[in-house]
Amino acid sequence: MTTIRSFMTEDHRRCDDLFAEAEQAVSKGNLDLALVAFGHFRSAMLAHFDSEEKTLFPTFEAKTGMRMGPTQVMRMEHEQLRGLMDDAINALKTADAEDYLGQADTLVIMMQQHNMKEENMLYPMCDQHLTAELPAVLERLETELCEP
């Protein structure tokens, strides 16, 4: 049975793979390809954040009444990650590989910490509290994450 944890963790891995493609392009000195690959990664991450903020977090908050807890922390971290992704893509647009690598190092550390919190704490809490809503929530998340 698909859970919120397994579905969203799988999407984290898809985003990680897209990030790795950008990193490989940078390591080969192909900043044009890195810009395209990072653009794909950024789009996937923004879609992931949007689906959490529009569907998963509000559903969890409505069910549990917890509006100032883990979902608020995740929203704040999403903003930080959006800023880091903007800085990284701007570095690629100006062909500044050194700046990009610095931004990417910070981004990957924050992303790993953020994903670990979601995968080990928030998503299991969602699975625990949203059993009745699970099919509808998963259907919406899948639709939102598959949109272009």
CSV table of C-alpha atoms in Angstrom, one decimal, residues 1 4 55-64 122-138 141:
chain,number,residue,atom,x,y,z
A,1,MET,CA,0.0,0.0,0.0
A,4,ILE,CA,2.4,9.5,2.0
A,55,THR,CA,-2.5,20.0,-0.3
A,56,LEU,CA,-0.6,18.0,2.3
A,57,PHE,CA,0.1,20.6,4.9
A,58,PRO,CA,-3.4,22.2,5.0
A,59,THR,CA,-5.0,18.7,5.1
A,60,PHE,CA,-2.7,17.7,8.0
A,61,GLU,CA,-3.3,21.0,9.8
A,62,ALA,CA,-7.1,20.8,9.4
A,63,LYS,CA,-7.1,17.2,10.7
A,64,THR,CA,-4.8,17.8,13.7
A,122,LEU,CA,6.3,14.8,9.2
A,123,TYR,CA,5.3,12.2,6.6
A,124,PRO,CA,4.8,9.4,9.2
A,125,MET,CA,2.7,11.9,11.2
A,126,CYS,CA,0.6,12.5,8.1
A,127,ASP,CA,0.2,8.8,7.5
A,128,GLN,CA,-0.9,8.3,11.1
A,129,HIS,CA,-3.5,11.1,11.1
A,130,LEU,CA,-4.8,11.1,7.5
A,131,THR,CA,-5.8,7.4,7.1
A,132,ALA,CA,-9.3,8.3,6.1
A,133,GLU,CA,-8.1,11.0,3.7
A,134,LEU,CA,-5.2,9.0,2.3
A,135,PRO,CA,-6.6,8.0,-1.1
A,136,ALA,CA,-7.8,11.5,-2.0
A,137,VAL,CA,-4.6,13.2,-0.7
A,138,LEU,CA,-2.4,10.7,-2.7
A,141,LEU,CA,-0.4,14.9,-4.8
